[in-house]
Amino acid sequence: MKSAVFATLLASAAAFAPVAQKASSTMALSAFTEEVGAQRPLGFFDPLGLVADGDQAKFDRLRFVEIKHGRISMLAVAGYLVQESGFRLGGNIDLAGTKFTDIPNGFAAFAALPTAGVLQLLLFVGLLETGIMKDVTGTNEFPGDFRNMNPEGGLDYGWDTFTDEEKLEKRGIELNNGRAAKMGILALMVHEQLGVSLLPQA
C-alpha cells in the first residue's frame, strides 16, 4: 500500500516537472533577447508569452503594431499638450461658422465636432492605414520602416547616412519614446475623465 501511494505521488510530481518544455521555451525566447527594445532594466519582456514559441513572423507583426501604436501615441501626447496650451487654428471648421476655437480639448471634442468632420477624420485615418503607413514596396529593412524606397530613390530622411550602430540606437529610442507616450496618453485620458488634470494650472 505504501509503495502504491509513493508511486502515485512520484508520478504526480513528475507530471509537474517542466524540464523539456522549459528548455524548448527558453531556446525559443533566446531568439529575441538581442532584438531592438530588449533593453535595461527589463531586458526582453514578454509576460504573456505571446512569442514563447519563437515564431519570428509573429514577433515582427507584434513589433510592427508596437511601433505604430507608439507613433500614434507620441502624436496624441503632442497634440493634447498643444491644445491644452490654448493653441488653435484660425478660421472656421465648417461652413456653418463653427470656429476651431469653439472646439474643446480631449473627449469633449468628439461631441462638438460636426459629423462631417468626424467622418473626414475617419476617412483620413483609413487612408493612412490602408495605403500609406505600411511597407508598400516590400523593401523595408525592419518592421515599421515605411520609407517605401524604390530603385530610383525616394524619401530617405537621411537614414542611410547613419552607421549601423546609430540606426539601432535610434530605433531603440523610438521604441522607448513610443512606450512612454502610450503610458502618457493613457494617464492624460484617465485623469481627464476623473476630473483631475495632470497638467500645471495657471
XYZ file of N, CA, C and O in Angstrom:
808
model
N 0.824 -1.206 0.000
C 0.000 0.000 0.000
C 0.862 1.262 0.000
O 0.592 2.205 -0.735
N 1.879 1.244 0.876
C 2.758 2.415 0.942
C 3.483 2.640 -0.381
O 3.665 3.760 -0.820
N 3.915 1.540 -0.988
C 4.626 1.678 -2.257
C 3.714 2.196 -3.357
O 4.138 2.943 -4.236
N 2.422 1.849 -3.316
C 1.467 2.336 -4.315
C 1.245 3.831 -4.145
O 1.187 4.589 -5.124
N 1.117 4.268 -2.887
C 0.937 5.699 -2.612
C 2.179 6.470 -3.043
O 2.099 7.540 -3.667
N 3.353 5.915 -2.743
C 4.602 6.571 -3.119
C 4.731 6.676 -4.643
O 5.138 7.709 -5.176
N 4.368 5.607 -5.326
C 4.435 5.614 -6.790
C 3.477 6.645 -7.373
O 3.780 7.332 -8.354
N 2.286 6.764 -6.758
C 1.306 7.757 -7.222
C 1.835 9.166 -7.021
O 1.718 10.028 -7.903
N 2.415 9.423 -5.842
C 2.973 10.755 -5.568
C 4.120 11.064 -6.520
O 4.262 12.183 -7.003
N 4.951 10.066 -6.786
C 6.079 10.261 -7.695
C 5.600 10.595 -9.108
O 6.125 11.499 -9.764
N 4.572 9.892 -9.550
C 4.017 10.157 -10.880
C 3.391 11.538 -10.941
O 3.502 12.249 -11.942
N 2.725 11.941 -9.864
C 2.108 13.270 -9.820
C 3.166 14.360 -9.885
O 3.013 15.365 -10.574
N 4.245 14.157 -9.141
C 5.316 15.151 -9.144
C 5.963 15.228 -10.521
O 6.314 16.318 -10.998
N 6.126 14.064 -11.158
C 6.740 14.052 -12.475
C 5.896 14.784 -13.502
O 6.415 15.361 -14.458
N 4.583 14.788 -13.283
C 3.694 15.476 -14.224
C 3.924 16.979 -14.224
O 3.622 17.659 -15.202
N 4.424 17.503 -13.104
C 4.636 18.947 -12.993
C 6.077 19.356 -13.260
O 6.445 20.504 -13.075
N 6.894 18.413 -13.673
C 8.290 18.742 -13.964
C 8.413 19.240 -15.392
O 8.321 18.459 -16.331
N 8.610 20.562 -15.589
C 8.591 21.139 -16.940
C 9.955 21.154 -17.608
O 10.354 22.148 -18.184
N 10.698 20.065 -17.494
C 12.086 20.101 -17.954
C 12.176 20.340 -19.449
O 12.777 21.305 -19.907
N 11.557 19.502 -20.262
C 11.684 19.625 -21.714
C 11.014 20.880 -22.222
O 11.545 21.594 -23.067
N 9.817 21.159 -21.675
C 9.081 22.338 -22.141
C 9.826 23.618 -21.799
O 9.929 24.528 -22.601
N 10.388 23.656 -20.577
C 11.120 24.860 -20.172
C 12.343 25.063 -21.053
O 12.651 26.175 -21.452
N 13.029 23.967 -21.363
C 14.225 24.089 -22.206
C 13.878 24.593 -23.592
O 14.528 25.500 -24.115
N 12.808 24.022 -24.196
C 12.432 24.468 -25.541
C 11.929 25.897 -25.530
O 12.191 26.670 -26.440
N 11.182 26.268 -24.461
C 10.675 27.637 -24.365
C 11.823 28.626 -24.218
O 11.822 29.698 -24.823
N 12.819 28.252 -23.402
C 13.969 29.133 -23.208
C 14.741 29.305 -24.511
O 15.171 30.405 -24.856
N 14.890 28.217 -25.260
C 15.595 28.317 -26.537
C 14.838 29.192 -27.520
O 15.425 29.964 -28.262
N 13.481 29.083 -27.514
C 12.679 29.890 -28.428
C 12.781 31.363 -28.074
O 12.924 32.223 -28.948
N 12.724 31.681 -26.772
C 12.778 33.082 -26.356
C 14.160 33.689 -26.560
O 14.279 34.894 -26.759
N 15.196 32.852 -26.505
C 16.544 33.396 -26.663
C 16.752 34.013 -28.038
O 17.651 34.815 -28.233
N 15.877 33.663 -28.976
C 15.987 34.246 -30.312
C 15.689 35.736 -30.301
O 16.103 36.462 -31.197
N 14.965 36.219 -29.288
C 14.536 37.618 -29.258
C 15.237 38.450 -28.190
O 14.966 39.637 -28.068
N 16.114 37.851 -27.410
C 16.744 38.598 -26.318
C 17.691 39.683 -26.807
O 18.022 40.592 -26.061
N 18.133 39.592 -28.052
C 19.039 40.594 -28.609
C 18.325 41.554 -29.550
O 18.969 42.351 -30.231
N 17.012 41.488 -29.618
C 16.254 42.373 -30.503
C 16.272 43.809 -29.984
O 16.457 44.057 -28.782
N 16.074 44.752 -30.903
C 15.952 46.156 -30.513
C 14.773 46.283 -29.549
O 13.709 45.711 -29.773
N 14.968 47.004 -28.463
C 13.903 47.183 -27.481
C 14.067 46.299 -26.267
O 13.443 46.553 -25.233
N 14.888 45.251 -26.359
C 15.184 44.418 -25.187
C 16.303 45.104 -24.414
O 17.479 44.760 -24.547
N 15.928 46.118 -23.636
C 16.906 46.995 -23.002
C 16.755 46.968 -21.488
O 15.737 46.525 -20.958
N 17.772 47.444 -20.812
C 17.708 47.523 -19.356
C 16.595 48.472 -18.943
O 16.296 49.408 -19.666
N 15.966 48.287 -17.813
C 16.266 47.267 -16.804
C 15.529 45.943 -17.020
O 15.839 44.950 -16.384
N 14.530 45.889 -17.911
C 13.708 44.695 -18.043
C 14.289 43.671 -18.999
O 13.977 42.484 -18.904
N 15.083 44.100 -19.968
C 15.546 43.176 -20.989
C 14.395 42.782 -21.894
O 13.505 43.593 -22.178
N 14.377 41.534 -22.324
C 13.262 41.065 -23.149
C 12.084 40.775 -22.238
O 12.158 39.947 -21.338
N 10.969 41.468 -22.450
C 9.828 41.419 -21.528
C 8.603 40.937 -22.278
O 8.041 41.642 -23.113
N 8.188 39.706 -21.993
C 7.008 39.111 -22.631
C 6.221 38.344 -21.573
O 6.168 37.115 -21.571
N 5.581 39.066 -20.640
C 4.912 38.384 -19.514
C 3.744 37.502 -19.940
O 3.401 36.561 -19.237
N 3.132 37.776 -21.087
C 2.004 36.963 -21.543
C 2.443 35.800 -22.431
O 1.605 35.009 -22.875
N 3.715 35.719 -22.718
C 4.215 34.624 -23.533
C 3.714 34.652 -24.964
O 3.506 33.605 -25.580
N 3.547 35.844 -25.524
C 2.996 35.958 -26.876
C 3.924 35.396 -27.948
O 3.462 34.947 -28.998
N 5.227 35.432 -27.690
C 6.170 34.883 -28.668
C 7.005 33.769 -28.038
O 8.158 33.559 -28.416
N 6.410 33.053 -27.096
C 7.122 31.977 -26.422
C 7.477 30.844 -27.374
O 8.377 30.059 -27.098
N 6.762 30.770 -28.505
C 7.053 29.704 -29.462
C 8.210 30.045 -30.403
O 8.612 29.226 -31.224
N 8.755 31.259 -30.290
C 9.896 31.649 -31.118
C 9.549 31.954 -32.559
O 10.435 31.986 -33.410
N 8.280 32.221 -32.843
C 7.834 32.495 -34.213
C 8.284 33.896 -34.627
O 7.770 34.894 -34.113
N 9.234 33.987 -35.563
C 9.779 35.273 -35.987
C 8.733 36.127 -36.677
O 8.681 37.346 -36.495
N 7.863 35.518 -37.492
C 6.824 36.277 -38.201
C 5.858 36.906 -37.209
O 5.447 38.058 -37.381
N 5.509 36.174 -36.159
C 4.608 36.726 -35.145
C 5.288 37.867 -34.394
O 4.675 38.897 -34.118
N 6.568 37.674 -34.066
C 7.311 38.730 -33.388
C 7.360 39.989 -34.236
O 7.140 41.097 -33.738
N 7.645 39.841 -35.540
C 7.715 41.005 -36.432
C 6.374 41.711 -36.512
O 6.318 42.945 -36.559
N 5.285 40.952 -36.553
C 3.948 41.551 -36.597
C 3.663 42.335 -35.317
O 3.163 43.466 -35.362
N 3.986 41.759 -34.169
C 3.766 42.451 -32.897
C 4.671 43.672 -32.771
O 4.261 44.709 -32.241
N 5.888 43.580 -33.266
C 6.792 44.728 -33.224
C 6.268 45.853 -34.111
O 6.312 47.029 -33.750
N 5.745 45.490 -35.302
C 5.146 46.469 -36.198
C 3.990 47.196 -35.509
O 3.887 48.424 -35.557
N 3.131 46.441 -34.836
C 1.985 47.045 -34.135
C 2.468 47.923 -32.987
O 1.933 49.010 -32.757
N 3.502 47.469 -32.260
C 4.034 48.264 -31.159
C 4.573 49.606 -31.656
O 4.317 50.660 -31.058
N 5.318 49.567 -32.755
C 5.873 50.802 -33.305
C 4.764 51.735 -33.769
O 4.787 52.936 -33.506
N 3.777 51.184 -34.470
C 2.676 52.005 -34.979
C 1.909 52.662 -33.834
O 1.643 53.869 -33.865
N 1.576 51.893 -32.814
C 0.848 52.463 -31.680
C 1.694 53.475 -30.917
O 1.172 54.468 -30.392
N 3.005 53.231 -30.873
C 3.888 54.200 -30.229
C 3.926 55.516 -30.976
O 3.892 56.597 -30.376
N 3.970 55.450 -32.304
C 3.973 56.678 -33.107
C 2.661 57.438 -32.939
O 2.651 58.663 -32.815
N 1.562 56.720 -32.954
C 0.258 57.361 -32.760
C 0.196 58.013 -31.389
O -0.290 59.146 -31.242
N 0.709 57.332 -30.376
C 0.666 57.872 -29.013
C 1.548 59.104 -28.865
O 1.187 60.047 -28.152
N 2.712 59.109 -29.537
C 3.563 60.294 -29.472
C 2.858 61.497 -30.087
O 2.900 62.613 -29.538
N 2.182 61.275 -31.218
C 1.405 62.360 -31.831
C 0.253 62.787 -30.925
O -0.065 63.974 -30.820
N -0.377 61.815 -30.264
C -1.513 62.118 -29.391
C -1.081 62.975 -28.202
O -1.761 63.951 -27.850
N 0.033 62.611 -27.573
C 0.519 63.403 -26.434
C 0.877 64.816 -26.880
O 0.501 65.807 -26.229
N 1.589 64.923 -28.008
C 1.964 66.255 -28.503
C 0.721 67.078 -28.829
O 0.630 68.261 -28.456
N -0.258 66.472 -29.500
C -1.487 67.187 -29.832
C -2.273 67.601 -28.599
O -2.809 68.712 -28.537
N -2.332 66.725 -27.623
C -3.053 67.035 -26.379
C -2.422 68.239 -25.676
O -3.119 69.166 -25.248
N -1.088 68.210 -25.565
C -0.399 69.297 -24.863
C -0.490 70.619 -25.627
O -0.646 71.681 -25.015
N -0.411 70.552 -26.962
C -0.531 71.779 -27.762
C -1.906 72.395 -27.570
O -2.052 73.604 -27.369
N -2.951 71.570 -27.600
C -4.310 72.103 -27.425
C -4.535 72.617 -26.009
O -5.185 73.633 -25.808
N -3.975 71.909 -25.026
C -4.125 72.373 -23.639
C -3.407 73.702 -23.416
O -3.770 74.456 -22.528
N -2.395 73.966 -24.229
C -1.688 75.241 -24.086
C -2.498 76.406 -24.640
O -2.118 77.558 -24.481
N -3.629 76.094 -25.306
C -4.501 77.141 -25.826
C -4.359 77.401 -27.305
O -5.067 78.239 -27.862
N -3.455 76.693 -27.976
C -3.262 76.922 -29.403
C -4.407 76.312 -30.202
O -4.804 75.183 -29.991
N -4.963 77.091 -31.124
C -5.983 76.606 -32.044
C -5.719 77.202 -33.416
O -5.159 78.299 -33.544
N -6.116 76.472 -34.453
C -6.033 77.013 -35.801
C -7.014 78.164 -35.950
O -8.055 78.207 -35.291
N -6.692 79.092 -36.834
C -7.619 80.182 -37.097
C -8.708 79.762 -38.071
O -8.601 78.743 -38.749
N -9.772 80.509 -38.125
C -10.821 80.246 -39.102
C -11.901 79.314 -38.600
O -11.983 79.010 -37.407
N -12.728 78.870 -39.547
C -13.881 78.026 -39.226
C -13.587 76.568 -39.554
O -12.860 76.255 -40.498
N -14.228 75.680 -38.802
C -14.060 74.256 -39.032
C -15.128 73.703 -39.967
O -14.988 72.628 -40.528
N -16.211 74.447 -40.153
C -17.262 74.019 -41.089
C -17.923 75.240 -41.722
O -17.647 76.389 -41.361
N -18.804 74.996 -42.682
C -19.476 76.086 -43.394
C -20.530 76.783 -42.540
O -20.951 77.888 -42.868
N -20.934 76.144 -41.446
C -21.932 76.752 -40.555
C -21.325 77.846 -39.689
O -22.047 78.563 -38.991
N -20.015 77.973 -39.699
C -19.369 79.041 -38.938
C -18.770 78.601 -37.620
O -18.321 79.440 -36.839
N -18.752 77.298 -37.338
C -18.114 76.798 -36.108
C -16.612 77.038 -36.207
O -15.972 76.607 -37.167
N -16.055 77.734 -35.229
C -14.628 78.063 -35.252
C -13.813 76.958 -34.591
O -14.312 76.211 -33.746
N -12.554 76.868 -34.987
C -11.656 75.926 -34.323
C -11.561 76.232 -32.836
O -11.419 75.325 -32.010
N -11.645 77.504 -32.497
C -11.543 77.885 -31.086
C -12.767 77.455 -30.290
O -12.735 77.450 -29.053
N -13.865 77.095 -30.970
C -15.060 76.630 -30.268
C -14.983 75.158 -29.878
O -15.821 74.676 -29.105
N -14.008 74.453 -30.404
C -13.891 73.014 -30.135
C -13.064 72.815 -28.873
O -11.915 73.249 -28.798
N -13.621 72.159 -27.862
C -12.863 71.926 -26.627
C -11.795 70.852 -26.825
O -11.747 70.170 -27.849
N -10.974 70.688 -25.828
C -9.915 69.691 -25.876
C -10.409 68.351 -25.340
O -11.438 68.275 -24.674
N -9.688 67.294 -25.613
C -9.974 65.991 -25.032
C -11.221 65.334 -25.582
O -11.624 65.554 -26.729
N -11.849 64.516 -24.739
C -13.026 63.752 -25.158
C -14.188 64.641 -25.568
O -15.000 64.266 -26.415
N -14.283 65.812 -24.983
C -15.394 66.719 -25.287
C -15.385 67.160 -26.747
O -16.423 67.558 -27.284
N -14.241 67.065 -27.402
C -14.153 67.482 -28.807
C -15.020 66.607 -29.701
O -15.560 67.083 -30.703
N -15.179 65.323 -29.363
C -15.966 64.431 -30.217
C -17.415 64.875 -30.310
O -18.042 64.778 -31.367
N -17.966 65.365 -29.205
C -19.351 65.818 -29.217
C -19.491 67.161 -29.924
O -20.548 67.465 -30.485
N -18.437 67.973 -29.913
C -18.510 69.303 -30.505
C -18.188 69.315 -31.995
O -18.586 70.242 -32.708
N -17.475 68.303 -32.475
C -17.112 68.270 -33.896
C -18.341 67.992 -34.757
O -19.176 67.155 -34.401
N -18.451 68.661 -35.895
C -19.536 68.340 -36.830
C -19.395 66.900 -37.338
O -18.283 66.370 -37.440
N -20.508 66.266 -37.649
C -20.489 64.875 -38.115
C -19.596 64.709 -39.341
O -18.832 63.742 -39.449
N -19.668 65.665 -40.269
C -18.835 65.581 -41.472
C -17.351 65.632 -41.117
O -16.524 64.988 -41.758
N -17.013 66.388 -40.084
C -15.621 66.468 -39.651
C -15.123 65.151 -39.085
O -13.996 64.732 -39.367
N -15.977 64.491 -38.292
C -15.602 63.182 -37.748
C -15.423 62.168 -38.870
O -14.471 61.383 -38.884
N -16.324 62.197 -39.853
C -16.211 61.287 -40.995
C -14.941 61.546 -41.791
O -14.289 60.611 -42.260
N -14.569 62.815 -41.942
C -13.326 63.142 -42.646
C -12.111 62.609 -41.898
O -11.168 62.096 -42.510
N -12.146 62.719 -40.576
C -11.042 62.189 -39.776
C -10.927 60.675 -39.946
O -9.837 60.136 -40.139
N -12.058 59.977 -39.868
C -12.051 58.522 -40.020
C -11.572 58.119 -41.412
O -10.811 57.157 -41.563
N -12.007 58.854 -42.418
C -11.578 58.564 -43.792
C -10.073 58.779 -43.950
O -9.377 57.971 -44.581
N -9.557 59.842 -43.357
C -8.129 60.139 -43.442
C -7.298 59.053 -42.749
O -6.291 58.575 -43.288
N -7.741 58.645 -41.551
C -7.032 57.590 -40.820
C -7.086 56.280 -41.606
O -6.100 55.551 -41.702
N -8.247 55.979 -42.193
C -8.367 54.774 -43.008
C -7.437 54.802 -44.212
O -6.825 53.786 -44.572
N -7.305 55.976 -44.841
C -6.397 56.134 -45.976
C -4.949 55.901 -45.552
O -4.187 55.202 -46.234
N -4.568 56.473 -44.414
C -3.209 56.261 -43.909
C -2.962 54.777 -43.625
O -1.913 54.233 -43.958
N -3.962 54.132 -43.010
C -3.809 52.737 -42.601
C -3.692 51.793 -43.789
O -2.901 50.851 -43.775
N -4.480 52.038 -44.818
C -4.544 51.092 -45.928
C -3.582 51.412 -47.078
O -3.235 50.506 -47.838
N -3.138 52.663 -47.194
C -2.353 52.997 -48.367
C -1.005 53.628 -48.147
O -0.181 53.662 -49.068
N -0.745 54.137 -46.940
C 0.483 54.915 -46.764
C 1.367 54.357 -45.650
O 2.550 54.105 -45.870
N 0.802 54.149 -44.480
C 1.593 53.747 -43.327
C 1.818 52.235 -43.309
O 1.420 51.520 -42.389
N 2.459 51.751 -44.362
C 2.822 50.342 -44.455
C 3.933 50.196 -45.483
O 4.246 51.148 -46.207
N 4.501 49.006 -45.532
C 5.568 48.743 -46.492
C 4.937 48.458 -47.850
O 4.540 47.339 -48.138
N 4.824 49.493 -48.671
C 4.156 49.367 -49.963
C 5.030 48.627 -50.968
O 4.551 47.801 -51.750
N 6.332 48.897 -50.955
C 7.220 48.366 -51.984
C 7.852 47.020 -51.625
O 8.467 46.386 -52.473
N 7.727 46.607 -50.351
C 8.363 45.361 -49.925
C 9.853 45.484 -49.726
O 10.571 44.482 -49.723
N 10.348 46.703 -49.545
C 11.791 46.921 -49.406
C 12.180 47.394 -48.010
O 13.273 47.924 -47.819
N 11.288 47.219 -47.023
C 11.616 47.712 -45.686
C 12.757 46.902 -45.073
O 12.905 45.714 -45.322
N 13.570 47.593 -44.263
C 14.705 46.941 -43.616
C 14.298 46.270 -42.315
O 14.977 45.361 -41.841
N 13.215 46.734 -41.704
C 12.792 46.251 -40.390
C 11.322 46.606 -40.210
O 10.793 47.469 -40.930
N 10.614 45.967 -39.268
C 9.210 46.321 -39.024
C 9.073 47.800 -38.663
O 9.800 48.306 -37.806
N 8.172 48.487 -39.331
C 7.966 49.905 -39.081
C 8.713 50.818 -40.026
O 8.597 52.037 -39.938
N 9.490 50.248 -40.940
C 10.222 51.047 -41.933
C 9.269 51.358 -43.084
O 9.004 50.511 -43.926
N 8.755 52.599 -43.096
C 7.763 52.998 -44.097
C 8.337 53.963 -45.120
O 7.605 54.738 -45.730
N 9.648 53.953 -45.325
C 10.223 54.884 -46.299
C 9.782 54.534 -47.702
O 9.739 55.379 -48.576
N 9.456 53.249 -47.944
C 8.972 52.798 -49.250
C 9.888 53.250 -50.385
O 9.465 53.890 -51.347
N 11.156 52.888 -50.236
C 12.138 53.263 -51.251
C 11.923 52.457 -52.520
O 11.513 51.308 -52.479
N 12.195 53.053 -53.635
C 12.164 52.337 -54.905
C 13.560 52.400 -55.516
O 14.411 53.166 -55.071
N 13.823 51.581 -56.545
C 15.185 51.563 -57.112
C 15.668 52.914 -57.609
O 16.860 53.182 -57.640
N 14.742 53.797 -57.985
C 15.155 55.110 -58.484
C 15.405 56.109 -57.350
O 15.760 57.250 -57.578
N 15.154 55.678 -56.123
C 15.338 56.580 -54.992
C 14.022 57.118 -54.489
O 12.962 56.828 -55.025
N 14.062 57.882 -53.440
C 12.854 58.440 -52.845
C 13.201 59.115 -51.537
O 14.366 59.398 -51.267
N 12.204 59.366 -50.726
C 12.432 60.000 -49.439
C 13.169 59.046 -48.510
O 12.706 57.942 -48.247
N 14.286 59.482 -48.019
C 15.095 58.642 -47.137
C 15.275 59.290 -45.778
O 15.616 58.626 -44.814
N 15.042 60.597 -45.683
C 15.151 61.348 -44.424
C 16.544 61.231 -43.802
O 16.698 61.370 -42.597
N 17.559 60.920 -44.607
C 18.920 60.839 -44.094
C 19.256 59.548 -43.379
O 20.336 59.435 -42.789
N 18.339 58.567 -43.418
C 18.558 57.329 -42.680
C 19.841 56.613 -43.111
O 20.573 56.067 -42.282
N 20.126 56.615 -44.389
C 21.294 55.892 -44.888
C 22.609 56.585 -44.561
O 23.679 56.044 -44.858
N 22.562 57.764 -43.984
C 23.797 58.429 -43.572
C 24.263 57.936 -42.207
O 25.381 58.238 -41.799
N 23.422 57.192 -41.481
C 23.783 56.703 -40.152
C 24.544 55.386 -40.257
O 24.332 54.592 -41.175
N 25.402 55.146 -39.267
C 26.065 53.849 -39.167
C 25.059 52.825 -38.633
O 23.981 53.186 -38.150
N 25.410 51.549 -38.707
C 24.525 50.502 -38.203
C 24.260 50.680 -36.707
O 23.143 50.450 -36.233
N 25.276 51.086 -35.954
C 25.111 51.302 -34.513
C 24.145 52.455 -34.248
O 23.304 52.380 -33.348
N 24.277 53.533 -35.027
C 23.383 54.677 -34.857
C 21.943 54.304 -35.216
O 20.999 54.744 -34.561
N 21.776 53.489 -36.245
C 20.433 53.051 -36.619
C 19.780 52.253 -35.500
O 18.603 52.470 -35.159
N 20.532 51.327 -34.904
C 19.995 50.541 -33.797
C 19.640 51.426 -32.614
O 18.601 51.239 -31.968
N 20.512 52.415 -32.341
C 20.246 53.319 -31.228
C 18.980 54.133 -31.470
O 18.138 54.274 -30.586
N 18.820 54.642 -32.675
C 17.643 55.461 -32.984
C 16.364 54.640 -32.981
O 15.314 55.116 -32.562
N 16.439 53.391 -33.442
C 15.269 52.524 -33.385
C 14.885 52.234 -31.939
O 13.700 52.200 -31.589
N 15.894 52.038 -31.079
C 15.623 51.821 -29.658
C 15.022 53.044 -29.002
O 14.102 52.939 -28.170
N 15.517 54.227 -29.376
C 14.967 55.475 -28.830
C 13.506 55.631 -29.229
O 12.656 55.987 -28.402
N 13.206 55.339 -30.498
C 11.811 55.458 -30.940
C 10.904 54.495 -30.184
O 9.808 54.860 -29.757
N 11.358 53.257 -29.998
C 10.551 52.280 -29.261
C 10.274 52.754 -27.843
O 9.140 52.689 -27.360
N 11.317 53.228 -27.145
C 11.139 53.658 -25.760
C 10.286 54.910 -25.651
O 9.466 55.042 -24.734
N 10.471 55.853 -26.591
C 9.617 57.043 -26.578
C 8.164 56.671 -26.839
O 7.243 57.239 -26.243
N 7.942 55.715 -27.756
C 6.586 55.262 -28.022
C 5.967 54.579 -26.824
O 4.787 54.784 -26.510
N 6.743 53.766 -26.120
C 6.240 53.099 -24.915
C 5.866 54.121 -23.847
O 4.824 54.006 -23.202
N 6.726 55.119 -23.665
C 6.426 56.164 -22.679
C 5.189 56.963 -23.084
O 4.359 57.316 -22.251
N 5.062 57.250 -24.380
C 3.910 58.026 -24.863
C 2.608 57.262 -24.681
O 1.559 57.862 -24.396
N 2.641 55.934 -24.831
C 1.424 55.144 -24.609
C 0.959 55.276 -23.161
O -0.228 55.442 -22.890
N 1.906 55.220 -22.240
C 1.552 55.417 -20.835
C 1.108 56.857 -20.586
O 0.186 57.117 -19.814
N 1.763 57.801 -21.268
C 1.432 59.211 -21.075
C 0.034 59.559 -21.539
O -0.727 60.212 -20.819
N -0.347 59.136 -22.747
C -1.679 59.491 -23.246
C -2.750 58.758 -22.458
O -3.838 59.293 -22.218
N -2.446 57.533 -21.996
C -3.407 56.811 -21.152
C -3.642 57.576 -19.857
O -4.796 57.752 -19.424
N -2.570 58.056 -19.233
C -2.708 58.812 -17.984
C -3.479 60.109 -18.211
O -4.342 60.478 -17.405
N -3.201 60.803 -19.311
C -3.915 62.052 -19.600
C -5.407 61.805 -19.796
O -6.252 62.561 -19.296
N -5.762 60.728 -20.520
C -7.174 60.440 -20.776
C -7.900 60.013 -19.506
O -9.024 60.458 -19.242
N -7.246 59.161 -18.708
C -7.884 58.692 -17.472
C -8.102 59.854 -16.514
O -9.189 60.018 -15.937
N -7.091 60.693 -16.340
C -7.227 61.812 -15.406
C -8.222 62.849 -15.907
O -8.890 63.505 -15.107
N -8.332 62.986 -17.222
C -9.363 63.895 -17.738
C -10.757 63.400 -17.352
O -11.606 64.181 -16.935
N -10.978 62.095 -17.475
C -12.286 61.536 -17.102
C -12.536 61.599 -15.602
O -13.664 61.713 -15.166
N -11.454 61.547 -14.829
C -11.592 61.662 -13.374
C -11.761 63.104 -12.917
O -12.092 63.368 -11.769
N -11.510 64.027 -13.850
C -11.626 65.446 -13.498
C -10.426 65.983 -12.740
O -10.514 67.009 -12.075
N -9.319 65.260 -12.818
C -8.090 65.668 -12.138
C -7.000 65.852 -13.191
O -6.492 64.878 -13.748
N -6.651 67.087 -13.478
C -5.664 67.344 -14.525
C -4.253 67.044 -14.041
O -3.913 67.312 -12.892
N -3.456 66.448 -14.910
C -2.054 66.218 -14.623
C -1.189 67.405 -15.001
O -0.002 67.448 -14.696
N -1.792 68.373 -15.682
C -1.028 69.497 -16.208
C -1.018 70.653 -15.212
O -1.989 70.863 -14.477
N 0.060 71.417 -15.178
C 0.118 72.568 -14.263
C -0.965 73.589 -14.603
O -1.219 73.881 -15.776
N -1.607 74.089 -13.600
C -2.652 75.075 -13.782
C -2.094 76.482 -13.600
O -1.302 76.724 -12.689
N -2.526 77.388 -14.467
C -2.032 78.770 -14.392
C -2.631 79.481 -13.200
O -3.729 79.218 -12.766
